[in-house]
Coordinates of C-alpha atoms and ligand atoms in Angstrom, one line a residue:
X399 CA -63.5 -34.3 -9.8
X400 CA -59.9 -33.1 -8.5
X401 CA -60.3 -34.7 -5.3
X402 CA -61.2 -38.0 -6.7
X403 CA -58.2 -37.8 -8.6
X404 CA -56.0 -36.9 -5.8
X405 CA -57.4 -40.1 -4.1
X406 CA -56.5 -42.2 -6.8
X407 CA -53.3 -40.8 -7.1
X408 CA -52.8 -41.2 -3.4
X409 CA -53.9 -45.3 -3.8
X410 CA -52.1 -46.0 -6.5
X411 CA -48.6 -44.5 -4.6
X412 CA -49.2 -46.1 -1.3
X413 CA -49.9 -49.2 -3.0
X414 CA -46.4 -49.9 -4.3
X415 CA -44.5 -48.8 -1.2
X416 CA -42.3 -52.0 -0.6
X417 CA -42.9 -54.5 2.3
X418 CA -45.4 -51.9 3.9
X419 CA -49.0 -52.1 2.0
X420 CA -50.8 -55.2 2.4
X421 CA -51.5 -54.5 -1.6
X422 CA -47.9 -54.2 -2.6
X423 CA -47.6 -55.6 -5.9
X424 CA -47.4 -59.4 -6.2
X425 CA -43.9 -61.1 -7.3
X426 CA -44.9 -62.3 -11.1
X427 CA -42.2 -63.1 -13.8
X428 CA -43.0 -61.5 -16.8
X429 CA -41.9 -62.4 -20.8
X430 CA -41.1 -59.4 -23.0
X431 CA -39.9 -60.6 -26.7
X432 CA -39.2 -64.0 -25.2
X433 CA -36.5 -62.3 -22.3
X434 CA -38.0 -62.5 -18.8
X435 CA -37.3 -60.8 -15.5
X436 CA -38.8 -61.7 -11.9
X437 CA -40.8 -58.4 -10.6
X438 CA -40.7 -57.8 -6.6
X439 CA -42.0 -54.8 -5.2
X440 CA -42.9 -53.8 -8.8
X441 CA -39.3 -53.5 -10.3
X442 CA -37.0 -56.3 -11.7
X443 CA -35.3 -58.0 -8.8
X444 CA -32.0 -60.9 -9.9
X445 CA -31.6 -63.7 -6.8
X446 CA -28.7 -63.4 -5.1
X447 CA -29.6 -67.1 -3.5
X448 CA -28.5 -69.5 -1.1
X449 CA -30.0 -72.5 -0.1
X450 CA -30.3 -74.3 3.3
X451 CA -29.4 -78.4 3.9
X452 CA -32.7 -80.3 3.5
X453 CA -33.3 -80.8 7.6
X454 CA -32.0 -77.1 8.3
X455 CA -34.9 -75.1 8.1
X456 CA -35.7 -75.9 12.1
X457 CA -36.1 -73.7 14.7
X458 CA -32.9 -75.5 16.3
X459 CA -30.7 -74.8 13.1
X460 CA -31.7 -72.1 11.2
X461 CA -29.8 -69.2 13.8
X462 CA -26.8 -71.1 11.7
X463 CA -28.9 -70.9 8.2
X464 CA -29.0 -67.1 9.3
X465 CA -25.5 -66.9 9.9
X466 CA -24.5 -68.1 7.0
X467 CA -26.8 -66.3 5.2
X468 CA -25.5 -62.9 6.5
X469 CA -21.5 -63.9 5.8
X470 CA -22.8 -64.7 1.8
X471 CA -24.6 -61.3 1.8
X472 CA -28.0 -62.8 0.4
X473 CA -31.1 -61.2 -0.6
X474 CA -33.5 -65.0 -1.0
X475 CA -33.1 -67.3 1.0
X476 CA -34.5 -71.1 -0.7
X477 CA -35.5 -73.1 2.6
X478 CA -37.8 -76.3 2.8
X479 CA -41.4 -76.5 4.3
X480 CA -42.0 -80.4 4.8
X481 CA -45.4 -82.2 4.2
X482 CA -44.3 -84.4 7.0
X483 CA -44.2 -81.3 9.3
X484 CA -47.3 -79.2 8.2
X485 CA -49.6 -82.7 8.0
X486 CA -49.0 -84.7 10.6
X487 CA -52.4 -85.9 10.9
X488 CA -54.4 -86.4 7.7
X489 CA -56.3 -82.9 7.4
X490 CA -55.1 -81.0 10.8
X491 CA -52.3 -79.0 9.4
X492 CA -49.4 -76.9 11.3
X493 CA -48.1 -73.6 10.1
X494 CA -45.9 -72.5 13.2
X495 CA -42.5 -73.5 11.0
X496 CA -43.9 -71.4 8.1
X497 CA -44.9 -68.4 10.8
X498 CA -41.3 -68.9 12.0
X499 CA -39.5 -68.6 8.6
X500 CA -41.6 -65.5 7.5
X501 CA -40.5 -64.0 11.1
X502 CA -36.9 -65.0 10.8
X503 CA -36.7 -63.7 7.4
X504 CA -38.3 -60.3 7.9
X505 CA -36.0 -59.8 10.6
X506 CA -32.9 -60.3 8.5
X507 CA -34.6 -58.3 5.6
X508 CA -34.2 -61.1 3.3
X509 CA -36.5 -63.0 1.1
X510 CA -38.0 -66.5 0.5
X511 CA -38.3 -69.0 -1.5
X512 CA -40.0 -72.0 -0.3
X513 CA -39.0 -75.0 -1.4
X514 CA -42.6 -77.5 -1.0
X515 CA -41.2 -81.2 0.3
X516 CA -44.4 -82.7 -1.1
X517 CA -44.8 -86.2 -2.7
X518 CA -41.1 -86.2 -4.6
X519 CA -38.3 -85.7 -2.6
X520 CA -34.9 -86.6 -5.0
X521 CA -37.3 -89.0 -6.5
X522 CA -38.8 -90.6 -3.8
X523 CA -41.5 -90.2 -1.1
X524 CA -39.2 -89.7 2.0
X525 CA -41.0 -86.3 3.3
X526 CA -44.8 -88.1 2.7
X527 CA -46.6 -87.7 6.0
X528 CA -46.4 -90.6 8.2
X529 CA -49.9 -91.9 7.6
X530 CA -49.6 -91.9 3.8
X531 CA -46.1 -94.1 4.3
X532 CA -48.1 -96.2 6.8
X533 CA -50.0 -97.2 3.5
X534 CA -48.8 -98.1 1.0
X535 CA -51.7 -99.2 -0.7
X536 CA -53.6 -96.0 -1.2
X537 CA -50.2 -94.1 -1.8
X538 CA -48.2 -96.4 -4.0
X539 CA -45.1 -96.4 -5.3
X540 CA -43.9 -97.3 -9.0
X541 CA -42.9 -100.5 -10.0
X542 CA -39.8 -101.7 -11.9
X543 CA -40.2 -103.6 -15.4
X544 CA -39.5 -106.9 -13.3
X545 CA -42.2 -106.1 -10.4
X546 CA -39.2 -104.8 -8.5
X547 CA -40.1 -102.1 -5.6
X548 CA -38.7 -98.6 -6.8
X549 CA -38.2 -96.2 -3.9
X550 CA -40.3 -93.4 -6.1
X551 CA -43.8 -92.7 -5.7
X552 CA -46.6 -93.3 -8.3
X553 CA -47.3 -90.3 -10.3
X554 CA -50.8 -92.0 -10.9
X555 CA -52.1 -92.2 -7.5
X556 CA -55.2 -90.2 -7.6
X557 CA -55.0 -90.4 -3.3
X558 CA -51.8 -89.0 -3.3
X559 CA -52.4 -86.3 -6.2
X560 CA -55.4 -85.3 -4.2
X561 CA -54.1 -84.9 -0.7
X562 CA -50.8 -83.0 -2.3
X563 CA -53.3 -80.7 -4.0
X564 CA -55.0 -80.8 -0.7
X565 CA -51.8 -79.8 1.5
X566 CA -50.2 -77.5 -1.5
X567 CA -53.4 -75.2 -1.3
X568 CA -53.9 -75.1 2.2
X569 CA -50.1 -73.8 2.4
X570 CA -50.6 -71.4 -0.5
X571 CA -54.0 -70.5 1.4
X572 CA -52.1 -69.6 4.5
X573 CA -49.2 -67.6 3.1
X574 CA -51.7 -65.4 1.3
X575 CA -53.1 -63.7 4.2
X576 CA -49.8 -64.6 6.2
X577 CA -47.7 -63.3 3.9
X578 CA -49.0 -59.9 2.3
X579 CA -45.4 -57.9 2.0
X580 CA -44.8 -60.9 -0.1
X581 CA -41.4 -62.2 1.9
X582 CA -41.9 -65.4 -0.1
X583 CA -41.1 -64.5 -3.6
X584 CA -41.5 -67.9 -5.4
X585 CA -41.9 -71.6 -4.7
X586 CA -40.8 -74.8 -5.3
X587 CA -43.4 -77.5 -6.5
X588 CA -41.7 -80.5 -5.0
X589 CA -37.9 -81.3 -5.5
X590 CA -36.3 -83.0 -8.2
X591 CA -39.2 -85.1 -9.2
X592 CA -38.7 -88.7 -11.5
X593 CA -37.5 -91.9 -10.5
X594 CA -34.0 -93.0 -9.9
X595 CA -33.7 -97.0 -10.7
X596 CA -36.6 -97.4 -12.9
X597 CA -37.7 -95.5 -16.1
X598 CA -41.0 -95.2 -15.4
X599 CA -44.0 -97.1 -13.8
X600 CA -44.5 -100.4 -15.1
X601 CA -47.8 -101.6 -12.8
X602 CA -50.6 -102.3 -14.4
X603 CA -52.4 -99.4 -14.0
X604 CA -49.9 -97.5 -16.0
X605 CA -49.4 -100.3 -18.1
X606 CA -53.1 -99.4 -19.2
X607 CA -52.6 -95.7 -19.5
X608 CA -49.2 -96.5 -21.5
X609 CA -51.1 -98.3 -24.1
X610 CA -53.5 -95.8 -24.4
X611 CA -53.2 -93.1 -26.9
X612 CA -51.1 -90.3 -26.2
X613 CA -52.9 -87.4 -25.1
X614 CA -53.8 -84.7 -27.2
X615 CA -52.0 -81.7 -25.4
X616 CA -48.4 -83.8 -26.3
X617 CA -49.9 -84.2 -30.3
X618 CA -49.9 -80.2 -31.4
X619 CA -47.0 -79.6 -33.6
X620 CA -45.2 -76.9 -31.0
X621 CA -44.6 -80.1 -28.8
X622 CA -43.6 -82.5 -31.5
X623 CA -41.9 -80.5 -32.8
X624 CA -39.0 -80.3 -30.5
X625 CA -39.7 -84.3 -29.4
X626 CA -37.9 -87.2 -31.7
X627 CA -41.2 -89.4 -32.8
X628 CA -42.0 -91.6 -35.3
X629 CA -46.1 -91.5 -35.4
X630 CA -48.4 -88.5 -35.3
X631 CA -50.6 -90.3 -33.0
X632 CA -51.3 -93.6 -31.9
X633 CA -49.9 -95.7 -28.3
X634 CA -47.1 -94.4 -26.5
X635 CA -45.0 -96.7 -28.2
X636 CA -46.3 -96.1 -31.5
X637 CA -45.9 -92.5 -31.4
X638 CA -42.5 -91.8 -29.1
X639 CA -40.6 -95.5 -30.2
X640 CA -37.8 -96.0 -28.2
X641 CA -38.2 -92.6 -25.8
X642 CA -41.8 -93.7 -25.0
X643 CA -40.9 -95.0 -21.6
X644 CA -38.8 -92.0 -20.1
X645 CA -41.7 -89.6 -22.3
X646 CA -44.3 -91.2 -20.3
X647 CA -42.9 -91.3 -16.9
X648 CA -42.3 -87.1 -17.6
X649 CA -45.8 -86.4 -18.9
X650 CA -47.0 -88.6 -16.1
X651 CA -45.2 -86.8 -13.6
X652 CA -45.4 -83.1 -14.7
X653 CA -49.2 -84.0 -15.3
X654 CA -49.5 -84.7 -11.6
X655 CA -47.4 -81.7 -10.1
X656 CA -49.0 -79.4 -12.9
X657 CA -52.3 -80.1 -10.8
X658 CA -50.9 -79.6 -7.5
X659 CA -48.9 -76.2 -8.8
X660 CA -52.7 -75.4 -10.9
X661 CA -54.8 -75.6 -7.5
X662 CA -51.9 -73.9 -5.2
X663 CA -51.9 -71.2 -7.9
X664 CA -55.6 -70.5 -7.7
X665 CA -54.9 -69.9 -3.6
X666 CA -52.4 -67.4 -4.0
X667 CA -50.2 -66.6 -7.6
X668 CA -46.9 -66.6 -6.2
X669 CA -44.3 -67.8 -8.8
X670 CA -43.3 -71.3 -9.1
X671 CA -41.2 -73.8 -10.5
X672 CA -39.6 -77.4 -10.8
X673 CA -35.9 -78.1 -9.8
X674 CA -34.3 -80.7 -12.4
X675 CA -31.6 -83.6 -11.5
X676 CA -29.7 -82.9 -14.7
X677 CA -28.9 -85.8 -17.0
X678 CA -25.5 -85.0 -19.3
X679 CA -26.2 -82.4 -21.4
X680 CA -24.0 -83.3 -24.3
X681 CA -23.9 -87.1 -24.6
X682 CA -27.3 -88.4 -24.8
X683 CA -27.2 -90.7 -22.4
X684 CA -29.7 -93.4 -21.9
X685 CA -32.3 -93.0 -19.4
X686 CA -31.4 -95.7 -17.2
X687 CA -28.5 -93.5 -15.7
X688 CA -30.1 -90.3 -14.4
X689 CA -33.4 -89.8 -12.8
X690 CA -35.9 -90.5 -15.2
X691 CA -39.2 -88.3 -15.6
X692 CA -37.7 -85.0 -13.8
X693 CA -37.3 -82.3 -16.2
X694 CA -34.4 -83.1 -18.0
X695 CA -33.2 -81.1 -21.2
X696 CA -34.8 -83.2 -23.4
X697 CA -38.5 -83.5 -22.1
X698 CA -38.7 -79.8 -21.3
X699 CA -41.4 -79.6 -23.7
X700 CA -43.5 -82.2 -22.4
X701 CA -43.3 -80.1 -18.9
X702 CA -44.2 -77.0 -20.6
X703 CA -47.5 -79.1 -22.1
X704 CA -48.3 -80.9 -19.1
X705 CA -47.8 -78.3 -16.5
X706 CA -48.6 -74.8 -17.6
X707 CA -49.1 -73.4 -13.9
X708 CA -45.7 -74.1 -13.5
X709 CA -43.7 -70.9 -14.8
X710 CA -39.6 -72.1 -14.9
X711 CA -38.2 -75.3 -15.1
X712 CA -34.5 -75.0 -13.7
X713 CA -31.5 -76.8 -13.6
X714 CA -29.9 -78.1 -10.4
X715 CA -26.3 -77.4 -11.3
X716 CA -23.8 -80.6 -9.9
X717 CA -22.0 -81.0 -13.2
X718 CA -18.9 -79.1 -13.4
X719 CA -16.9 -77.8 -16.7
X720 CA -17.7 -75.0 -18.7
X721 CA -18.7 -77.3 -21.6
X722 CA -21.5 -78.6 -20.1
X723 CA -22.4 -75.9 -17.6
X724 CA -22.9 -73.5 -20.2
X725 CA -24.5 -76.1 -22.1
X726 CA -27.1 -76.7 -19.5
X727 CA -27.8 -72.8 -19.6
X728 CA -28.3 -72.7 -23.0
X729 CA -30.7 -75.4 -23.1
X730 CA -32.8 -74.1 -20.1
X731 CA -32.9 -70.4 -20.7
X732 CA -35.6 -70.6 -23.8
X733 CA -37.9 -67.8 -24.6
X734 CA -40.8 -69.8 -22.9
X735 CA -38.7 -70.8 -20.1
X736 CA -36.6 -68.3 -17.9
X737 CA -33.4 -69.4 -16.1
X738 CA -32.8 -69.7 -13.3
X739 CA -30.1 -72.0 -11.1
X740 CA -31.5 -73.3 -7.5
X741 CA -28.6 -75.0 -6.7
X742 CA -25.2 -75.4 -7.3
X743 CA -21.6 -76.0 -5.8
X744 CA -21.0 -73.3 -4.4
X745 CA -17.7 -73.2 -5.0
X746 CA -15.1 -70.5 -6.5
X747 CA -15.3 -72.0 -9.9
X748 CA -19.1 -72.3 -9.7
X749 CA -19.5 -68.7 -8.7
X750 CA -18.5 -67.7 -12.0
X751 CA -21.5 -68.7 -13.4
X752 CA -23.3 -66.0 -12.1
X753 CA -22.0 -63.6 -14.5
X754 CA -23.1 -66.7 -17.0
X755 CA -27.2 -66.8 -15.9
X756 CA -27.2 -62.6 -15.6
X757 CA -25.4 -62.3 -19.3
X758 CA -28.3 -65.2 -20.2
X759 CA -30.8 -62.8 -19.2
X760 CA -31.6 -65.1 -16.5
X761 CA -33.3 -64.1 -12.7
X762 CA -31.4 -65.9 -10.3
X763 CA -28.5 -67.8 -9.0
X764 CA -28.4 -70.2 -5.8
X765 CA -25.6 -72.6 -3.8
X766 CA -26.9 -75.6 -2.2
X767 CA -25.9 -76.2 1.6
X768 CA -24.6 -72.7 2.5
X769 CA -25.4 -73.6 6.8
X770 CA -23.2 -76.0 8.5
X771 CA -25.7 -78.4 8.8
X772 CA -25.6 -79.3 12.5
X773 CA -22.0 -80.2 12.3
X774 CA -20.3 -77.1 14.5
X775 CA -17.4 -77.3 11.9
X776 CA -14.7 -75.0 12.7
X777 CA -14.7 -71.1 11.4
X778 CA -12.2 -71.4 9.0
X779 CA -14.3 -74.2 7.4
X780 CA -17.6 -72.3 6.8
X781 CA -15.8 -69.4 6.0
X782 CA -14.1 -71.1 3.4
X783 CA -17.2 -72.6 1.8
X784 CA -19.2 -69.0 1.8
X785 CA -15.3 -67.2 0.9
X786 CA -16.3 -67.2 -2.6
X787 CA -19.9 -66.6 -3.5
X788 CA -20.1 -64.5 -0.3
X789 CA -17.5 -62.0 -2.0
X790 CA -19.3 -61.8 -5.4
X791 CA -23.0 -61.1 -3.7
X792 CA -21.4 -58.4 -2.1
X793 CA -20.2 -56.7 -4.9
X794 CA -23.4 -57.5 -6.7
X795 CA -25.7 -56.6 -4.1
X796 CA -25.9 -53.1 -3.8
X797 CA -26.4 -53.2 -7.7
X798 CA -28.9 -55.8 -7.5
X799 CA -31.8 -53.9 -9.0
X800 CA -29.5 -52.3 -11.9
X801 CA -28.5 -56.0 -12.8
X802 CA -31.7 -57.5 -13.2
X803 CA -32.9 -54.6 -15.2
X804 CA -29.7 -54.6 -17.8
X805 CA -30.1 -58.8 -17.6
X806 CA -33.6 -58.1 -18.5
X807 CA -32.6 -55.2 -21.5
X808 CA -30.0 -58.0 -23.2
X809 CA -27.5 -55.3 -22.0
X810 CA -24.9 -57.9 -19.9
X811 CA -22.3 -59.6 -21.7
X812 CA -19.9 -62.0 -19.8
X813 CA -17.3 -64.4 -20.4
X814 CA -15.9 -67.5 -17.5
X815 CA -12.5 -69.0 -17.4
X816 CA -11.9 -72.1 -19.9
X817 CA -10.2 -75.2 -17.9
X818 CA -7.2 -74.4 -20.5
X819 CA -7.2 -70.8 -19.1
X820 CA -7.5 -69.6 -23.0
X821 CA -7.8 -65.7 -23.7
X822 CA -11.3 -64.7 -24.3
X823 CA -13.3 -61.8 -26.1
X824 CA -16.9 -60.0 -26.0
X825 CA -18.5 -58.3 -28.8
X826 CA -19.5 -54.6 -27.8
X827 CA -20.7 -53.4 -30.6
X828 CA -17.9 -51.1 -32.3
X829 CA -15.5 -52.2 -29.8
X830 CA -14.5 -56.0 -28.7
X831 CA -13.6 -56.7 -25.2
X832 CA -10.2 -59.2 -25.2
X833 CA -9.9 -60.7 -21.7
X834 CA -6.9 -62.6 -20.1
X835 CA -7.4 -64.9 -17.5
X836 CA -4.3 -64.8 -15.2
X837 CA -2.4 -63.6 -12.1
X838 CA -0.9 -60.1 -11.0
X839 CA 1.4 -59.0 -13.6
X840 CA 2.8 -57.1 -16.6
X841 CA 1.5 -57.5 -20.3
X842 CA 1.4 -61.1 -21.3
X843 CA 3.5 -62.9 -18.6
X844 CA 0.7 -63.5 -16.4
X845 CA 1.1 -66.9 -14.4
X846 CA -2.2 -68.8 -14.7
X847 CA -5.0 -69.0 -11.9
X848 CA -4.5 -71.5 -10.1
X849 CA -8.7 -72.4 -10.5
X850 CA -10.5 -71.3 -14.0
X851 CA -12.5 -69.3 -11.4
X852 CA -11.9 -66.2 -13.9
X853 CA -14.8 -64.3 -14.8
X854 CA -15.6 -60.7 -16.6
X855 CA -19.1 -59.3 -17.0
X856 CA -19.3 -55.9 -19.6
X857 CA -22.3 -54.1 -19.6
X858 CA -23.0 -51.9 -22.4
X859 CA -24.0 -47.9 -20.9
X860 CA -23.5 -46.5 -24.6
X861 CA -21.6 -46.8 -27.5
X862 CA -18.2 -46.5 -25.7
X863 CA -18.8 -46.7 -22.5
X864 CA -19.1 -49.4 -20.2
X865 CA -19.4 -50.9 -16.7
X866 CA -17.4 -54.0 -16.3
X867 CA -17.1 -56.4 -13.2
X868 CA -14.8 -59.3 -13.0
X869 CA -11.6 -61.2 -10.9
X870 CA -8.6 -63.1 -11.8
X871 CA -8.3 -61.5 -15.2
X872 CA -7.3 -58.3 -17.5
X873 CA -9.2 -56.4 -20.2
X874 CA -8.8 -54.7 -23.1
X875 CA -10.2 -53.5 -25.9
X876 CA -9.9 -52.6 -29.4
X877 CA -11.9 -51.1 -32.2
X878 CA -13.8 -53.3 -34.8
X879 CA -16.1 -52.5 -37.9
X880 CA -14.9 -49.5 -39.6
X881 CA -13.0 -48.2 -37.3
X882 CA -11.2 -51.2 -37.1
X883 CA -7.3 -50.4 -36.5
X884 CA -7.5 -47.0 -35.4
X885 CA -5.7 -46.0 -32.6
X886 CA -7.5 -45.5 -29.1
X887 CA -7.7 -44.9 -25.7
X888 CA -8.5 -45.0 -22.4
X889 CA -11.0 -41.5 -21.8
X890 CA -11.3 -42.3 -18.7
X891 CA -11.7 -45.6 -15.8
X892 CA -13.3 -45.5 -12.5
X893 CA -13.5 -47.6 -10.0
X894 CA -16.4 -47.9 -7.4
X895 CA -19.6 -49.2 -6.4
X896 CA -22.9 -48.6 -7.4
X897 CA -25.4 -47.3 -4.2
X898 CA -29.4 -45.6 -5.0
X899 CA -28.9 -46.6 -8.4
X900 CA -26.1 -44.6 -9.2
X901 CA -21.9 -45.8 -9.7
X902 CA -20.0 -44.1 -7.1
X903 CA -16.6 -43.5 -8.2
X904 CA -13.8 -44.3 -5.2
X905 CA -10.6 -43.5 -7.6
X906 CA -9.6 -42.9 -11.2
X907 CA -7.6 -45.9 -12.7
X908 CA -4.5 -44.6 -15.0
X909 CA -0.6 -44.8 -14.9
X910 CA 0.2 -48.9 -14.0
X911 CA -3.4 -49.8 -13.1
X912 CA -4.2 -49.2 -17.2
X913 CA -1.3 -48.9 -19.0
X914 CA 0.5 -52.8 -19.0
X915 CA -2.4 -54.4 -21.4
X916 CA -5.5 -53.0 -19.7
X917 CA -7.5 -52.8 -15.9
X918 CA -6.3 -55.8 -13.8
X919 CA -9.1 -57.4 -11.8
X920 CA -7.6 -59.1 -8.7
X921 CA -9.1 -61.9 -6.3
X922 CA -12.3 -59.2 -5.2
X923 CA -14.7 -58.8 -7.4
X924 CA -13.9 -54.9 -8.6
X925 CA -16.8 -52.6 -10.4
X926 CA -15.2 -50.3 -13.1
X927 CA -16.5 -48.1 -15.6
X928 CA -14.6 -47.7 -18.6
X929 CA -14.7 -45.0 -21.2
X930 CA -12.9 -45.3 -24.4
X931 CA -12.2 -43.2 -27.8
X932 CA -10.8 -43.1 -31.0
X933 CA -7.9 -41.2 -31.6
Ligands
LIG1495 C1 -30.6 -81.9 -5.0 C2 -31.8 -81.7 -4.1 O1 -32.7 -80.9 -4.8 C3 -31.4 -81.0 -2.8 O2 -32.5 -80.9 -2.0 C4 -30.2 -81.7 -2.2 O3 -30.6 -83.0 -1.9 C5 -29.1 -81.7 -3.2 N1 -29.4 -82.5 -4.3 C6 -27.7 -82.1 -2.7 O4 -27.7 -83.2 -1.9

């Protein structure tokens, strides 16, 4: 009886040794209380992402994708696989590129995400094998209200559907006895689905399905419920009134890839989710002028009916302002969605967001284009593109696993720069946070940054103490509820970095670096933790 035990024991420890067992636990998002975190290896794990140019992920290119990738300090890297690559004859398919990437990335002891070029490519069918473009008859492509050709393929091609299935689950076949330290981590179910120029597909064949009833999945009160309609059942029209078009073309799409990501799923459970070409977030604007059918803010429920196997729908961030950004956060982190960004600016101001998606709860963060795309652009240049996000991963790397667990907890708060540079504060509890976004100096005279790239990110330890992380700014606190107006101070600041899980002080902060209105966080991200009483 003991030895069995022992056994057991002995299983169930090798088992979760990281990137070693074959049966090392599978990456799987999970939903506690409507909060989510992404598990790899077992333990929450935030992406600190970067993704590759489209035609980058190429033997020829990607020693510059892995350059890059090393300057921004990176633990995912999001890089393509193309259908157009892996089918290049119908049925005979090619996995060297994939063998490559998993080689590559184990190398640099980073992870994947694989970003599946299938039968939507920014809304079209550019990365379709060349025997499906060859014809065009069997793999169609919408059709505009006046008969006009739309560069966007038909979401109600049954060939199509079936040989993207087909291709999906051979890949998802392959990486699961490829792949069994689980370098990939998640996958993208083709990229930035809809239609740009058309609202949805007006051939006859979908003219039929459009005057059919709506289907029942779209009818249950949890989905009309968060969908203006005017009819509890009846035609698209009759139901969905002036949104029917733009509510078809999404159902019809998400319907289509929900099958693909259903099948692939069955394979190998890695996982997955749709990247969204936003629309505005605050101005409602008509569906003509953004790409119609993707997951936009305000079909996200459709998605959710019509693709179940799909487990986040996230935001490709292009827009800039805090209004909207934070906007678009809000509307995609949901309790049956979790957030996460695939692609962004990555710029200084963008970079702040980060602190944004971690306080959201949210598992991961990515810039688009991080390699230098073939283009041997000099030094200073690609430094000056990684500069920014490359600092912040660095500071946040070493702390990676802490973040994602305190996202996860609802322990981070944060607050980002305003455009007007406005003072900000965070609600700690008994204490509130009151941060200045500025440049080096004393008190209130600070001269503004130059960029709202300010940022400040409190996590709560206990009651009154903290860990904050921030640049461009000053903090300080003071008491609130009933201790509201007492006097207080500084018990003690640190500065340092976390490393195993623990904060490793470098130096006590006191005399000038606390007393002229609080900490000052300079250009570097800087990791403090603060301690405070009453007096
Ligand atoms: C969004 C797409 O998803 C990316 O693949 C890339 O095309 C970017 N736009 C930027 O061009």
């Amino acid at each position: 009886m003991k030895t069995v035990s022992f056994f057991c024991l002995l299983l169930l420890i090798t088992a979760h040794l990281p990137g070693q067992n074959p049966a090392s636990p599978m990456p799987r998002i999970i939903n506690e209380n409507g909060r989510h975190t992404l598990l790899v290896d077992g333990t929450p794990f935030f992406i600190l992402g970067g993704q590759a140019h489209n035609s980058s992920a190429w033997p020829a290119i990607l020693p510059e994708v892995w350059q890059a990738a090393e300057k921004l300090h990176l633990n995912t890297l999001e890089l393509p696989i193309y259908w157009e690559q892996i089918e290049p004859q119908a049925g005979q398919f090619d996995f060297s590129l994939v063998d490559t990437l998993l080689t590559q990335a184990r190398a640099h002891k980073v992870r994947l995400v694989l970003l599946w070029f299938g039968t939507w490519k920014n809304g079209s069918n550019h990365y379709m094998p060349e025997w499906m473009k060859r014809d065009a008859a069997k793999y169609p492509n919408i059709v505009g209200e006046k008969g006009d050709w739309i560069d966007s393929p038909s979401p109600h091609s049954e060939a199509a559907q079936q040989a993207d299935t087909k291709a999906f689950t051979a890949i998802m076949h392959y990486l699961k006895n490829a792949d069994p330290r689980h370098t990939v981590i998640m996958v993208q179910v083709e990229n930035e689905p809809g239609a740009w120029g058309s609202v949805r597909d007006y051939s006859p064949a979908a003219q039929k399905l459009f005057e059919s009833p709506v289907p029942a999945q779209l009818l249950t009160a949890g989905v009309l419920d968060q969908l203006p309609h005017e009819a509890s059942k009846g035609s698209w029209r009759e139901v969905f009134g002036k949104h029917a078009d733009e509510y078809f073309h999404a159902w019809s799409v998400a319907s289509y890839i929900g099958k693909v990501a259903a099948a692939g799923k069955k394979e190998y459970a890695l996982p997955m989710y749709i990247n969204a070409a936003l629309r505005d977030p605050l101005s409602n604007p008509s569906p003509n002028t953004y790409e119609s059918g993707g997951a936009t803010d305000n079909v996200l429920a459709i998605y959710k009916a019509a693709a179940p196997a799909i487990d986040i729908l996230a935001p490709d961030i292009y827009l800039s302002g805090n209004e909207k950004v934070l906007k678009v956060l809000e509307l995609y982190g949901r309790s049956d969605n979790p957030l996460f960004v695939p692609e962004t600016i990555p710029s200084r101001v963008h970079a702040k967001y980060i602190y944004s998606v971690l306080a959201r709860g949210g598992i991961g963060f990515s810039p688009f284009g991080i390699d230098d795309n073939g283009r041997d652009s000099p030094d200073s240049v690609i430094a000056a593109r990684l500069a920014a996000v490359g600092q912040e991963y660095r500071t946040l790397a070493p702390m990676m696993r802490e973040l994602a667990k305190w996202a996860f907890e609802g322990k981070i708060t944060s607050v980002v720069e305003d455009e007007d540079h406005g003072q900000q504060t965070i609600d700690l509890g008994s204490w509130q946070a009151i941060v200045k976004f500025g440049g080096f100096g004393r008190g209130d005279g600070l001269p503004p940054n130059p960029q709202p790239a300010g940022k400040m990110m409190i996590v709560r330890l206990s009651k009154d103490k903290f860990i904050a992380i921030g640049t461009h700014s000053r903090i300080t606190f003071k008491p609130v509820g009933k201790d509201s107006g007492r006097p207080w101070q500084y018990l003690k600041v640190e500065e340092g970095h976390f490393e195993n899980g623990m904060f490793k002080p470098l130096r006590i902060l006191n005399g000038d670096e606390t007393d002229w209105g609080g900490p000052y966080f300079g250009n570097k991200p800087q990791v403090l933790q603060i301690a405070l009483t009453l007096r």
